Structure formats: C-alpha cells, structure tokens
Short mmCIF file of C-alpha atoms and ligand atoms in Angstrom, two decimals:
data_model
loop_
_atom_site.label_atom_id
_atom_site.label_comp_id
_atom_site.label_asym_id
_atom_site.label_seq_id
_atom_site.Cartn_x
_atom_site.Cartn_y
_atom_site.Cartn_z
CA MET A 1 21.14 -5.83 34.13
CA ALA A 2 19.65 -7.76 31.32
CA GLU A 3 17.38 -5.79 28.96
CA LYS A 4 14.23 -6.65 27.20
CA VAL A 5 14.05 -7.28 23.60
CA PHE A 6 10.39 -6.61 22.10
CA ILE A 7 9.28 -9.25 19.97
CA PHE A 8 7.42 -7.82 16.84
CA ASP A 9 5.76 -10.51 15.01
CA THR A 10 4.79 -9.95 11.33
CA THR A 11 3.61 -13.52 10.42
CA LEU A 12 0.02 -11.87 9.52
CA ARG A 13 1.78 -9.20 7.43
CA ASP A 14 5.33 -10.08 5.79
CA GLY A 15 4.78 -13.92 6.44
CA GLU A 16 1.03 -13.93 5.11
CA GLN A 17 1.75 -12.08 1.77
CA SER A 18 4.24 -14.78 0.78
CA PRO A 19 3.16 -17.43 -1.81
CA GLY A 20 1.30 -20.37 -0.35
CA CYS A 21 0.81 -18.83 3.27
CA SER A 22 -2.45 -16.71 2.61
CA MET A 23 -5.16 -17.08 5.28
CA ASN A 24 -8.84 -16.02 5.43
CA LEU A 25 -10.24 -13.79 8.02
CA ASP A 26 -11.10 -16.41 10.59
CA GLU A 27 -7.59 -17.99 10.24
CA LYS A 28 -5.84 -14.70 10.74
CA LEU A 29 -7.97 -14.18 13.91
CA GLU A 30 -7.29 -17.68 15.28
CA MET A 31 -3.57 -16.96 14.49
CA ALA A 32 -3.56 -13.75 16.14
CA ARG A 33 -5.23 -15.22 19.31
CA GLN A 34 -2.44 -17.71 19.63
CA LEU A 35 0.42 -15.08 18.93
CA ASP A 36 -1.43 -13.19 21.94
CA ARG A 37 -1.04 -16.43 24.20
CA LEU A 38 2.56 -16.70 22.76
CA GLY A 39 3.13 -13.35 24.28
CA VAL A 40 4.37 -11.15 21.43
CA ASP A 41 4.70 -7.54 22.25
CA ILE A 42 3.77 -6.28 18.82
CA LEU A 43 1.54 -7.93 16.20
CA GLU A 44 1.59 -6.60 12.86
CA ALA A 45 -1.90 -7.52 11.46
CA GLY A 46 -1.66 -6.57 7.99
CA PHE A 47 -1.30 -3.96 5.29
CA PRO A 48 -4.57 -2.33 5.01
CA ILE A 49 -4.54 -0.57 1.82
CA ALA A 50 -3.58 -3.99 0.09
CA SER A 51 -7.00 -5.57 -0.07
CA GLN A 52 -10.48 -5.37 1.67
CA GLY A 53 -9.46 -8.64 3.34
CA ASP A 54 -6.25 -7.06 4.82
CA PHE A 55 -8.17 -4.20 6.16
CA ASP A 56 -10.90 -6.29 7.69
CA ALA A 57 -8.03 -8.32 9.36
CA VAL A 58 -6.53 -5.66 11.05
CA ARG A 59 -9.91 -4.05 12.10
CA LEU A 60 -10.96 -7.40 13.75
CA VAL A 61 -7.44 -8.15 15.17
CA ALA A 62 -7.42 -4.67 16.71
CA ALA A 63 -10.90 -4.91 18.20
CA GLU A 64 -10.17 -8.27 19.66
CA ILE A 65 -6.57 -8.40 20.75
CA ARG A 66 -6.10 -5.94 23.60
CA ARG A 67 -2.80 -6.99 25.18
CA PRO A 68 -0.07 -6.49 22.50
CA ILE A 69 0.40 -3.32 20.23
CA ILE A 70 -1.27 -3.88 17.09
CA ALA A 71 0.69 -2.48 14.23
CA ALA A 72 -0.56 -1.70 10.49
CA LEU A 73 1.75 -1.18 7.61
CA ALA A 74 1.38 1.70 5.08
CA ARG A 75 3.48 3.06 2.28
CA ALA A 76 4.49 6.80 2.83
CA SER A 77 1.68 8.22 1.05
CA GLU A 78 -1.50 9.82 2.59
CA LEU A 79 -4.04 7.15 1.11
CA ASP A 80 -2.20 4.31 2.84
CA ILE A 81 -1.51 5.90 6.00
CA ASN A 82 -5.28 7.05 6.39
CA ARG A 83 -6.54 3.74 5.43
CA ALA A 84 -4.03 2.02 7.98
CA TRP A 85 -5.32 4.45 10.75
CA GLU A 86 -8.92 3.72 9.80
CA ALA A 87 -8.19 -0.17 10.46
CA LEU A 88 -6.29 0.61 13.56
CA LYS A 89 -8.38 3.15 15.27
CA GLU A 90 -10.30 0.80 17.59
CA ALA A 91 -6.98 -0.88 18.90
CA ALA A 92 -6.16 -0.58 22.62
CA ARG A 93 -2.53 0.20 21.58
CA PRO A 94 -2.19 1.15 17.94
CA ARG A 95 0.98 1.60 15.76
CA ILE A 96 1.33 2.98 12.27
CA HIS A 97 4.15 1.44 10.44
CA THR A 98 5.22 3.55 7.55
CA PHE A 99 8.10 2.68 5.17
CA LEU A 100 9.83 4.08 2.11
CA ALA A 101 12.87 2.86 0.33
CA THR A 102 16.16 4.72 0.84
CA SER A 103 18.76 2.78 -1.34
CA ASP A 104 20.03 4.28 -4.42
CA ILE A 105 18.93 1.17 -6.27
CA HIS A 106 15.26 1.66 -5.27
CA LEU A 107 15.38 5.31 -5.74
CA GLN A 108 16.61 5.11 -9.21
CA TYR A 109 14.89 1.94 -10.59
CA LYS A 110 11.61 1.71 -8.55
CA LEU A 111 10.71 5.08 -7.14
CA HIS A 112 12.33 7.42 -9.73
CA LYS A 113 12.74 10.13 -6.96
CA THR A 114 15.85 12.03 -5.87
CA ARG A 115 17.28 11.68 -2.33
CA ALA A 116 15.89 15.25 -1.35
CA GLU A 117 12.29 14.30 -2.43
CA ILE A 118 12.42 10.98 -0.40
CA LEU A 119 13.63 12.95 2.82
CA LYS A 120 10.48 15.35 2.19
CA LEU A 121 8.25 12.35 1.97
CA ILE A 122 9.54 10.70 5.07
CA SER A 123 9.00 14.00 7.12
CA PHE A 124 5.44 14.07 5.63
CA ALA A 125 4.59 10.41 6.29
CA VAL A 126 5.92 10.17 9.66
CA GLY A 127 4.11 13.56 10.63
CA LEU A 128 0.89 12.30 9.13
CA ALA A 129 0.99 9.12 11.07
CA LYS A 130 1.80 10.77 14.31
CA SER A 131 -1.19 13.03 14.02
CA HIS A 132 -3.38 9.98 13.96
CA CYS A 133 -1.34 7.97 16.54
CA GLN A 134 1.38 8.51 19.22
CA ASP A 135 3.34 5.31 18.16
CA VAL A 136 4.89 5.39 14.86
CA GLU A 137 7.45 3.24 13.19
CA PHE A 138 9.53 4.09 10.32
CA SER A 139 11.34 1.80 8.02
CA PRO A 140 13.80 2.93 5.36
CA GLU A 141 13.34 -0.11 3.30
CA ASP A 142 16.52 -1.66 1.79
CA ALA A 143 18.45 0.15 4.70
CA GLY A 144 20.99 -2.68 4.31
CA ARG A 145 21.88 -1.25 1.06
CA THR A 146 21.40 2.41 1.62
CA ASP A 147 24.47 4.73 1.76
CA ARG A 148 25.38 5.25 5.49
CA ALA A 149 25.56 8.75 5.74
CA TYR A 150 22.01 9.17 3.59
CA LEU A 151 20.52 6.49 5.97
CA VAL A 152 21.54 8.67 8.83
CA GLU A 153 19.92 11.68 7.25
CA CYS A 154 16.49 9.61 6.44
CA CYS A 155 16.58 8.22 10.26
CA HIS A 156 16.96 11.89 11.44
CA ALA A 157 13.98 12.94 9.32
CA ALA A 158 11.76 10.39 10.74
CA VAL A 159 13.02 11.11 14.44
CA GLU A 160 12.39 14.68 13.93
CA ALA A 161 9.03 13.99 12.64
CA GLY A 162 7.88 12.06 15.76
CA ALA A 163 9.05 8.37 15.03
CA THR A 164 9.05 6.14 18.11
CA VAL A 165 10.68 3.12 16.62
CA LEU A 166 13.25 3.03 13.60
CA ASN A 167 13.33 -0.36 11.86
CA LEU A 168 16.43 -0.97 9.87
CA PRO A 169 15.55 -3.65 7.29
CA ASP A 170 17.72 -6.05 5.34
CA THR A 171 14.95 -6.34 2.82
CA VAL A 172 16.96 -8.43 0.35
CA GLY A 173 18.87 -10.59 2.70
CA TYR A 174 22.16 -9.35 1.50
CA CYS A 175 24.03 -8.06 4.90
CA LEU A 176 26.77 -10.12 6.65
CA GLU A 177 26.64 -10.18 10.30
CA PRO A 178 29.24 -7.47 11.11
CA GLU A 179 27.76 -4.87 8.55
CA TYR A 180 24.46 -5.40 9.95
CA GLU A 181 25.52 -4.93 13.51
CA LYS A 182 27.44 -1.71 12.49
CA MET A 183 24.43 -0.28 10.67
CA PHE A 184 22.74 -0.22 14.19
CA ALA A 185 25.80 1.23 16.10
CA ASP A 186 26.18 4.02 13.41
CA VAL A 187 22.75 5.15 13.42
CA LYS A 188 22.38 4.90 17.30
CA ALA A 189 25.59 7.06 17.54
CA ARG A 190 24.82 9.43 14.68
CA VAL A 191 21.16 10.23 14.83
CA PRO A 192 20.20 12.97 17.16
CA GLY A 193 17.51 12.09 19.66
CA MET A 194 17.94 8.25 19.62
CA GLU A 195 17.41 8.10 23.29
CA ARG A 196 13.79 8.33 22.67
CA VAL A 197 13.63 5.86 19.88
CA ILE A 198 13.73 2.20 19.88
CA LEU A 199 15.94 0.40 17.23
CA SER A 200 14.47 -2.62 15.50
CA THR A 201 15.68 -5.49 13.28
CA HIS A 202 13.89 -6.83 10.27
CA THR A 203 16.03 -9.44 8.29
CA HIS A 204 15.30 -11.88 5.48
CA ASP A 205 16.62 -15.25 4.93
CA ASP A 206 18.06 -14.95 1.33
CA LEU A 207 21.50 -16.18 2.36
CA GLY A 208 20.32 -18.12 5.57
CA MET A 209 21.59 -15.35 7.75
CA ALA A 210 18.19 -13.77 9.17
CA VAL A 211 18.56 -15.10 12.57
CA ALA A 212 22.20 -14.45 13.00
CA ASN A 213 21.75 -11.05 11.51
CA THR A 214 19.01 -10.40 14.12
CA LEU A 215 21.28 -11.18 16.81
CA ALA A 216 24.00 -8.92 15.30
CA GLY A 217 21.44 -6.14 15.37
CA ILE A 218 20.80 -6.65 18.94
CA ARG A 219 24.46 -6.44 19.53
CA GLY A 220 24.47 -3.33 17.74
CA GLY A 221 21.86 -1.69 19.85
CA ALA A 222 18.38 -3.07 18.49
CA ARG A 223 15.63 -3.86 21.18
CA GLN A 224 13.06 -4.78 18.85
CA VAL A 225 13.09 -7.68 16.55
CA GLU A 226 10.88 -8.34 13.59
CA CYS A 227 10.05 -12.01 12.77
CA THR A 228 7.59 -14.77 11.79
CA ILE A 229 6.61 -17.97 12.88
CA ASN A 230 8.27 -20.79 11.19
CA GLY A 231 10.26 -18.14 9.72
CA ILE A 232 7.52 -17.85 6.58
CA GLY A 233 7.83 -14.77 4.55
CA GLU A 234 8.92 -13.23 1.23
CA ARG A 235 11.29 -15.39 -0.72
CA ALA A 236 13.47 -17.29 1.54
CA GLY A 237 11.44 -15.82 4.51
CA ASN A 238 12.03 -13.83 7.46
CA ALA A 239 13.73 -14.48 10.45
CA ALA A 240 12.14 -17.20 12.56
CA LEU A 241 10.72 -16.18 15.86
CA GLU A 242 11.16 -19.51 17.57
CA GLU A 243 14.99 -19.41 16.52
CA ILE A 244 15.54 -16.02 17.78
CA VAL A 245 13.43 -16.37 21.23
CA MET A 246 15.35 -19.70 21.86
CA ALA A 247 18.97 -18.30 20.95
CA ILE A 248 18.26 -15.45 23.51
CA HIS A 249 16.72 -18.11 26.10
CA VAL A 250 19.49 -20.78 25.75
CA ARG A 251 22.46 -18.49 25.64
CA HIS A 252 21.58 -16.09 28.40
CA ASP A 253 25.06 -16.68 29.60
CA VAL A 254 26.45 -14.39 26.97
CA LEU A 255 23.31 -12.43 25.84
CA PRO A 256 22.28 -10.03 28.60
CA ILE A 257 18.87 -9.76 27.23
CA PHE A 258 15.60 -11.44 27.57
CA THR A 259 12.17 -11.69 25.93
CA ASN A 260 8.74 -11.93 27.43
CA ILE A 261 7.65 -15.06 25.00
CA HIS A 262 6.29 -17.86 26.66
CA THR A 263 8.20 -20.60 25.05
CA GLU A 264 6.19 -23.44 25.90
CA GLU A 265 3.65 -21.95 23.15
CA LEU A 266 6.14 -22.22 20.31
CA TYR A 267 5.24 -25.57 19.23
CA THR A 268 1.59 -24.85 19.21
CA SER A 269 2.19 -21.56 17.41
CA SER A 270 4.06 -23.32 14.74
CA GLN A 271 1.58 -26.27 14.13
CA LEU A 272 -1.24 -23.98 14.10
CA LEU A 273 0.33 -21.88 11.39
CA THR A 274 0.98 -25.13 9.61
CA ARG A 275 -2.53 -26.16 9.73
CA LEU A 276 -3.87 -22.86 8.77
CA THR A 277 -1.60 -22.33 5.70
CA GLY A 278 -0.82 -25.86 4.68
CA VAL A 279 2.73 -25.10 4.65
CA ALA A 280 4.77 -27.45 6.73
CA VAL A 281 8.18 -26.97 8.20
CA GLN A 282 10.75 -29.21 7.21
CA ARG A 283 11.69 -32.32 9.49
CA ASN A 284 15.08 -30.78 10.60
CA LYS A 285 13.79 -27.35 11.18
CA ALA A 286 15.31 -25.82 14.41
CA ILE A 287 13.12 -25.74 17.52
CA VAL A 288 10.09 -26.86 15.94
CA GLY A 289 10.75 -29.45 13.42
CA ARG A 290 9.61 -33.08 13.89
CA ASN A 291 13.37 -34.22 14.36
CA ALA A 292 14.61 -31.17 16.38
CA PHE A 293 14.67 -33.35 19.41
CA ALA A 294 15.07 -36.83 17.94
CA HIS A 295 18.38 -38.54 18.51
CA GLU A 296 18.89 -41.21 16.09
CA ALA A 297 22.75 -42.18 16.18
CA GLY A 298 23.43 -45.13 18.83
CA ILE A 299 26.17 -42.88 20.51
CA HIS A 300 23.75 -39.96 21.08
CA GLN A 301 21.05 -42.18 22.37
CA ASP A 302 23.39 -43.65 24.99
CA GLY A 303 24.51 -40.33 25.86
CA VAL A 304 21.00 -38.74 26.26
CA LEU A 305 19.89 -41.99 28.35
CA LYS A 306 23.05 -41.43 30.70
CA ASN A 307 22.18 -37.71 30.95
CA ALA A 308 20.20 -35.61 28.64
CA ILE A 309 22.60 -32.44 28.73
CA THR A 310 25.06 -34.45 26.64
CA TYR A 311 23.27 -33.83 23.36
CA GLU A 312 20.11 -31.77 24.20
CA ILE A 313 20.49 -27.95 24.84
CA ILE A 314 16.77 -27.37 24.90
CA THR A 315 14.29 -29.88 26.40
CA PRO A 316 11.15 -30.69 24.09
CA GLN A 317 8.91 -29.38 27.14
CA THR A 318 10.53 -25.85 27.04
CA VAL A 319 9.02 -25.36 23.58
CA GLY A 320 5.86 -27.24 24.47
CA MET A 321 6.68 -30.17 22.02
CA PRO A 322 4.66 -33.24 23.20
CA SER A 323 6.37 -36.27 24.44
CA ASN A 324 6.38 -39.31 22.69
CA GLN A 325 5.08 -41.09 25.61
CA ILE A 326 2.21 -43.34 25.22
CA VAL A 327 -0.71 -41.41 26.70
CA LEU A 328 -4.05 -42.97 25.94
CA GLY A 329 -5.27 -46.54 24.85
CA LYS A 330 -8.36 -48.20 23.73
CA HIS A 331 -9.88 -48.04 27.19
CA SER A 332 -9.38 -44.43 28.12
CA GLY A 333 -12.60 -42.61 28.54
CA ARG A 334 -13.89 -39.32 27.65
CA HIS A 335 -12.76 -37.70 30.86
CA ALA A 336 -8.99 -38.88 30.37
CA LEU A 337 -9.20 -37.64 26.77
CA VAL A 338 -10.54 -34.25 27.85
CA GLN A 339 -7.73 -33.95 30.60
CA ARG A 340 -5.15 -34.86 28.11
CA PHE A 341 -6.26 -32.12 25.65
CA LYS A 342 -6.25 -29.72 28.40
CA ASP A 343 -2.65 -30.70 29.29
CA LEU A 344 -1.61 -30.23 25.69
CA GLY A 345 -3.37 -26.47 25.81
CA TYR A 346 -6.63 -27.46 23.99
CA GLU A 347 -9.92 -26.30 25.76
CA LEU A 348 -12.52 -28.09 23.47
CA ASN A 349 -16.33 -27.16 23.60
CA LYS A 350 -18.75 -29.90 24.07
CA PRO A 351 -19.30 -30.66 20.20
CA GLU A 352 -15.74 -30.40 19.81
CA ILE A 353 -15.25 -33.13 22.50
CA GLU A 354 -17.75 -35.44 21.18
CA ARG A 355 -16.22 -35.32 17.59
CA ALA A 356 -12.69 -35.64 19.10
CA TYR A 357 -13.84 -38.56 21.16
CA GLU A 358 -15.36 -40.36 18.12
CA GLN A 359 -12.34 -40.00 16.10
CA PHE A 360 -10.09 -41.24 19.29
CA CYS A 361 -12.31 -44.23 19.35
CA ARG A 362 -11.99 -44.83 15.57
CA LEU A 363 -8.14 -44.43 15.87
CA ALA A 364 -7.81 -46.59 19.08
CA ASP A 365 -9.70 -49.40 17.31
CA ARG A 366 -7.00 -49.65 14.77
CA LYS A 367 -4.01 -48.37 16.81
CA LYS A 368 -2.84 -49.75 20.21
CA ASN A 369 -1.09 -46.79 21.50
CA ILE A 370 -2.23 -43.34 21.05
CA TYR A 371 0.52 -40.48 21.35
CA ASP A 372 0.21 -36.73 22.13
CA GLU A 373 0.89 -36.23 18.56
CA ASP A 374 -1.95 -38.18 17.46
CA LEU A 375 -4.30 -36.20 19.83
CA ILE A 376 -2.98 -32.98 18.26
CA ALA A 377 -3.58 -34.36 14.76
CA ILE A 378 -7.06 -35.25 15.74
CA VAL A 379 -7.68 -31.73 16.94
CA ASN A 380 -6.12 -30.11 13.89
CA GLU A 381 -8.29 -31.94 11.48
CA GLY A 382 -10.02 -28.71 11.30
CA PHE A 383 -13.28 -29.13 13.30
CA LYS A 384 -12.30 -25.98 15.25
CA ASP A 385 -12.54 -23.83 12.14
CA ILE A 386 -15.40 -24.31 9.92
CA PRO A 387 -19.03 -25.72 10.24
CA GLU A 388 -18.65 -29.00 8.14
CA MET A 389 -20.96 -28.59 5.06
CA PHE A 390 -20.24 -32.15 3.58
CA THR A 391 -19.02 -35.05 5.93
CA LEU A 392 -17.39 -38.24 4.45
CA LYS A 393 -19.33 -40.97 5.21
CA LEU A 394 -17.74 -43.71 3.23
CA PHE A 395 -15.30 -44.25 0.40
CA GLN A 396 -14.29 -47.02 -1.70
CA THR A 397 -11.31 -46.86 -4.31
CA VAL A 398 -10.13 -49.47 -6.76
CA SER A 399 -6.61 -49.37 -8.17
CA ALA A 400 -3.99 -51.47 -9.87
CA SER A 401 -0.53 -50.94 -10.97
CA GLU A 402 -1.90 -50.41 -14.37
CA GLY A 403 -5.06 -48.60 -15.70
CA ARG A 404 -7.12 -46.09 -14.06
CA ALA A 405 -8.25 -45.91 -10.67
CA THR A 406 -11.99 -45.58 -9.61
CA ALA A 407 -13.20 -44.09 -6.56
CA THR A 408 -16.89 -44.21 -5.12
CA VAL A 409 -17.52 -41.83 -2.24
CA GLU A 410 -20.60 -40.91 0.03
CA LEU A 411 -21.00 -37.56 1.53
CA GLU A 412 -23.58 -36.22 3.98
CA LYS A 413 -25.03 -32.76 4.07
CA ASP A 414 -27.81 -31.63 6.24
CA GLY A 415 -28.91 -35.29 6.90
CA GLU A 416 -29.07 -36.14 3.22
CA VAL A 417 -26.60 -38.62 1.71
CA PHE A 418 -25.16 -38.11 -1.92
CA HIS A 419 -22.84 -40.69 -3.62
CA ASP A 420 -20.91 -40.51 -6.90
CA SER A 421 -17.86 -42.18 -8.60
CA ALA A 422 -15.21 -41.04 -10.87
CA THR A 423 -11.91 -42.34 -12.45
CA ALA A 424 -8.64 -40.77 -12.53
CA ASP A 425 -5.04 -41.74 -12.96
CA GLY A 426 -4.50 -42.47 -9.29
CA PRO A 427 -7.09 -43.48 -6.32
CA CYS A 428 -6.54 -39.99 -4.48
CA ASP A 429 -7.25 -37.96 -7.55
CA ALA A 430 -10.28 -40.30 -8.42
CA ALA A 431 -11.78 -39.74 -4.82
CA PHE A 432 -11.16 -35.78 -5.13
CA ARG A 433 -13.05 -35.76 -8.58
CA ALA A 434 -15.83 -37.85 -7.11
CA ILE A 435 -15.89 -35.45 -4.22
CA ASP A 436 -16.17 -32.49 -6.83
CA ARG A 437 -19.17 -34.18 -8.54
CA ILE A 438 -21.17 -33.93 -5.22
CA THR A 439 -20.05 -30.40 -4.03
CA GLY A 440 -20.20 -28.91 -7.55
CA ILE A 441 -17.07 -26.93 -6.81
CA PRO A 442 -14.20 -28.53 -8.55
CA GLY A 443 -10.81 -27.83 -6.92
CA THR A 444 -7.24 -27.88 -8.47
CA ILE A 445 -4.63 -29.37 -6.21
CA LEU A 446 -1.57 -27.18 -5.72
CA ASP A 447 0.14 -28.94 -2.91
CA PHE A 448 -0.06 -32.53 -1.45
CA SER A 449 2.02 -33.66 1.52
CA VAL A 450 1.93 -36.95 3.43
CA HIS A 451 3.84 -38.01 6.31
CA THR A 452 3.60 -40.40 9.30
CA VAL A 453 2.56 -39.16 12.76
CA GLY A 454 3.69 -40.76 15.75
CA PRO A 455 6.59 -43.57 16.03
CA GLY A 456 6.06 -47.07 15.25
CA THR A 457 4.90 -48.96 12.27
CA ASP A 458 1.22 -48.45 13.22
CA GLY A 459 1.66 -44.62 12.85
CA VAL A 460 -1.03 -42.85 11.08
CA ALA A 461 -0.61 -40.71 7.72
CA GLU A 462 -1.24 -37.08 7.83
CA VAL A 463 -1.90 -35.41 4.48
CA VAL A 464 -1.90 -31.80 4.20
CA ILE A 465 -3.66 -30.41 0.99
CA ARG A 466 -3.52 -26.84 -0.68
CA ALA A 467 -6.23 -26.52 -3.31
CA ARG A 468 -7.64 -23.87 -5.58
CA PHE A 469 -11.66 -23.43 -5.75
CA GLU A 470 -13.11 -20.59 -7.69
CA GLY A 471 -9.82 -18.73 -7.86
CA ARG A 472 -9.06 -18.91 -4.21
CA GLU A 473 -6.83 -21.10 -2.06
CA PHE A 474 -7.83 -23.11 0.80
CA THR A 475 -5.96 -25.90 2.76
CA GLY A 476 -6.96 -29.05 4.45
CA LYS A 477 -5.27 -31.46 6.77
CA SER A 478 -6.27 -34.81 7.97
CA THR A 479 -4.86 -38.16 9.35
CA SER A 480 -5.97 -41.75 9.15
CA HIS A 481 -4.12 -45.18 8.59
CA ASN A 482 -5.45 -44.96 5.08
CA VAL A 483 -3.65 -42.52 3.04
CA VAL A 484 -6.56 -42.01 0.48
CA GLU A 485 -8.95 -41.69 3.32
CA ALA A 486 -6.58 -38.78 4.87
CA ALA A 487 -6.33 -37.28 1.28
CA SER A 488 -9.97 -37.44 0.91
CA ARG A 489 -11.04 -35.81 4.37
CA ALA A 490 -8.22 -33.13 3.76
CA TYR A 491 -9.53 -32.31 0.47
CA LEU A 492 -13.12 -32.21 1.71
CA LEU A 493 -11.94 -29.87 4.58
CA SER A 494 -10.56 -27.46 1.90
CA ALA A 495 -13.68 -27.76 -0.10
CA ASN A 496 -16.08 -27.01 2.74
CA LYS A 497 -13.73 -23.93 3.70
CA ALA A 498 -14.28 -22.74 0.16
CA ALA A 499 -17.85 -23.22 0.27
CA TYR A 500 -18.11 -21.39 3.63
CA GLU A 501 -16.10 -18.60 2.25
CA LEU A 502 -18.12 -18.64 -0.82
CA LYS A 503 -21.26 -18.30 1.13
CA ARG A 504 -19.98 -15.48 3.27
CA ALA A 505 -18.66 -13.37 0.37
CA HIS A 506 -21.86 -13.81 -1.34
CA ALA A 507 -23.98 -12.81 1.80
CA ALA A 508 -21.60 -9.69 2.22
CA ALA A 509 -22.00 -8.73 -1.46
CA SER A 510 -25.87 -8.98 -1.14
CA ALA A 511 -25.89 -7.11 2.12
CA ALA A 512 -23.88 -4.26 0.32
CA SER A 513 -26.01 -4.10 -2.69
CA GLY A 514 -29.32 -4.68 -0.70
CA SER A 515 -30.17 -7.26 -3.25
CA ILE A 516 -29.85 -11.21 -3.57
CA HIS A 517 -27.12 -11.85 -6.21
CA GLU A 518 -27.67 -14.81 -8.63
CA ASN A 519 -24.77 -17.22 -8.24
CA GLU A 520 -24.88 -20.53 -9.47
CA VAL A 521 -22.42 -22.20 -7.22
CA VAL A 522 -24.17 -20.67 -4.19
CA GLU A 523 -27.45 -21.68 -5.28
CA ARG A 524 -26.19 -25.29 -5.74
CA LEU A 525 -24.50 -25.37 -2.20
CA PHE A 526 -27.46 -23.61 -0.33
CA PRO A 527 -30.75 -24.30 -2.47
CA GLY A 528 -33.47 -22.08 -1.04
CA GLY A 529 -31.18 -19.48 0.36
CA TYR A 530 -29.05 -19.27 3.49
O1 KIV B 601 11.49 -6.29 4.09
C1 KIV B 601 11.23 -5.06 4.35
O2 KIV B 601 11.82 -4.19 4.04
C2 KIV B 601 9.68 -4.92 4.90
C3 KIV B 601 9.42 -3.48 5.27
C4 KIV B 601 8.13 -3.16 4.67
C5 KIV B 601 9.66 -3.46 6.57
O3 KIV B 601 9.03 -5.81 5.03
ZN1 ZN B 602 10.14 -7.84 4.86
#
C-alpha cells in the first residue's frame, strides 16, 4: 500500500533567511495562510532567537494557523530552545526543531568541541525541548559529511532523549544520490527505536541535486521531506517543494508514496512568494516557470494538438497554472470579473473589487484581450497588502538617446496632491527620484526586473523592484503598457510598504517606552501623529 510522505515546508525559515528573500510580518502571515491552503503538513515558521521579527512571526503564525504542525528552529542551547517554545506555545500542534552540527569539519572549525561533548549536548537539547513539547525534531547538521558510525551514535542519543523526528541534512549540497539514500538506510537499520521515529530529508541544491537527493532519501526510508516554495534557500537554495510533490504525483507508477498537497495551489503559492519577495523564478523553472508548459517547436506543437500526452506529462491545470485562454474583454462587467477572480482562487472584498475593476477597465481600454495572467497581475499589484499612503496620479517623462532624462510625478495622499520633478540618467530613475522628493524617504534600487505578461504584441510589462529604505528592504510589483509607469508604481508600492513599516515600528517603540519618540521621517509622513 502507498505510504504518506509528510511535507515539511521551510520557506519561512531556511528560505526566508537567504539573501533577497526576507519578508515582513504581514507577508509571512500571508505566505503561511497560502501554505495552509496548499496543504503542507508541517510549517516551519522561523528561528525565534534570531530576531524579534522572527519571534513575532512564529508566534502569530502559531496563533492563527491551526491545521498543520507549526515548527520553530532552535540551536542546541537552553536560551534558543526556551525562546522557541515561548514563540510556539499557543500553537495547536507545536514542534521544536533543534539542531547541532555533527561532522568533524564543523566540530573542529566551528564549534571547537569534541565528539563526546556534542553527544552530551544532543541529549540535553532534545531532553529540554521534550520537557516543553511532545513533538521534537533533531537535525545533526552536516549529516551528509558526518562519520557514519558517529552519526548513528548522535541519532541514538536524540532518540533516547525523546526525538520524534530525525532530520538528516545535506547542509552543503554535497551528497550524491546513492550516498544520501544509504545514510537513511544505515540510520534506520542501526539506531535502536527507529520504529517510533520519522526520518526526514533536508537537501540543498549546491550541485543541482536537491530534489533527486530528496527522492533518494525517501527510497532510503524517509517519510518527511523538508523543502521550500520555488526552491528558495541558502546559497543555491533548498529542494523545491513543487518539484518533489509533482515527481511523486506523476511517477506514482514507480513510487509507492503520496503527499496530501493540493497540487492546484502550487502555481498560486509560487506566484505569491514571488510577489512578496520580489524574487522571480526563471522562465524554464520546472512546474511553475512561465515556460514550463509552453510548446514552442513546431513538431511539439503539432504533437500536442493531436494529443497533449505526446509532450505533456502534467497539465497546467494540475498545478493551477492559468490557461492562456482569452477570458474577458472590454465589455465584460464587474460580475464576470469577480466570478473569474473566484475561479482563479481570489476572494476579493468590496474595496478590492472596486480597485481591481478600475485597473481592469484601464487595461481593457488599451488591450483587446484580457488573459488570466493579466488578472493575476492586477490582483498582485499589491492592493491586498498595504494601505496605500501615496497613489500615483500622473507621471510624465522626457528622455532621449543623449542627455539626462526628466520626470514629473503627481502623487496623492489623504486627498492632497503633491507634484515634483527630478532628472537622472534614465526615465525610470528620474521618476523614482521625483517620487523620493515627495515621500521624503529616498530608496536605493537593489533589483529591477521587467518581463511581459500574457501572449501577443499587446502584452503588458510587469516590473518587480526590490529597494532599500532606511536600511530595510521592500519589494513592489506592478504592470502597465508603459514600462516607466509600471516601474514607478512598483517603486511607489515598495515606498508605501516602507512608510507603513516605519509607522508601525515607530508606534511599537513609542508604546514600549510609554512616550512618543521624535522621528523626522515619521513626522514628515504623518504630520500631527497617527
Ligand atoms: O541545512 C541545514 O542543515 C539546516 C538545518 C538547520 C536543518 O537548515
Ligand atoms: Zn538548510
């Protein structure tokens, strides 16, 4: 009989801690809700000792998301474990995930500890975690490069102390498939008490083998797999959840296992993460890339038209990828639009419907056919996130092949209209500088990407921007026929997020100290208080 493989998602922990993928509290909660809809079994919400933000994220996710197990990471120390428990204790199904490196390389150069000391620490850490919570996972970090006999001893110590899950990470993405598979088979065969414990994979993609190694771990006896949406994570990333799930789904003929993932939520999950982090997946990314289901070669198109099975092993619908069907046009009404959003899985509230309809009409005036992708781009513009402080009313740019570009922008805030101009090397930069002059919080662009949405020559441009304001990074995404307009809206969205966060952080600091702090930027953005 097929056995279940538990999906442990670490997008909000191993994924989020990688450069460029950081999310704020609201963004983490939004992602957690989507991971719940996706059906993950375990959701690792963060590393509470790492920062107050991580602590709050774990606490809020634990309080709100009740179906999956909520895990929090802790090093093998009293402070870490107690902090993880503090964040987790409201969870319906909490799990403390504690880890300690076990390879000689880590012992010698990082921890400066002997093997005997590590064994003691493992017993202590798992025992302490167990005193808080029934469900305890232990990871011997760098298990892939740990001496096998010693790894077995470490795992034994963890099981004796009460670990319910043993996760064997290939921390540096070094293992080849047969090695990774054998490690699981060895631990399963040689550690007493394994019948009470679930073995777990955790793989990194440094040699491009994270997903293959995950499947190898399953062959070796693992029944939990740790992975992230879009494969985000340290360095080359973690194993991609969508790839593991679809490999198991498509090849059930040879893999006697299943997952409880709702595959039709995969594309939405991938898109949401892109919107929140501003980190897009490459076009040819398996399962969720824009070209994953595009058949370009004539011979392939011919085959697919005759019977899709000739070249398609997965249908786009299985992963929830919108079809390229023309869905709406200029004369479609509000009702049709709301219905189509519903079909695509978006439940909009009244103000969101109004805003979506307004943007839809603007787009339909310029574009004959509106595709599902256009609608997703509209809803992803960010209006579900953050109350807009400034809205773009008008912009105008002048640029030529030589000389500097000039931009004039008009923004509205609380019914008041502001305008300003700036010059820069290019029209987008000039528009950003003009926006800065009005908002008063100058940003530095860290990443700027443009691509077209939807097929045809009338496709619109989608711009994703990552920018730093006041030392923190924010993302914005927008679409328009005009690249400068899309860029300006995306930049303004990231500035709005920065302003919103600034306001929140300032309010929290004032509440904590009992007095209103002076802050020049907050004063400028919110004259007279908030
Ligand atoms: O890669 C790794 O070893 C980890 C552990 C903390 C599980 O992320
Ligand atoms: Zn990792």
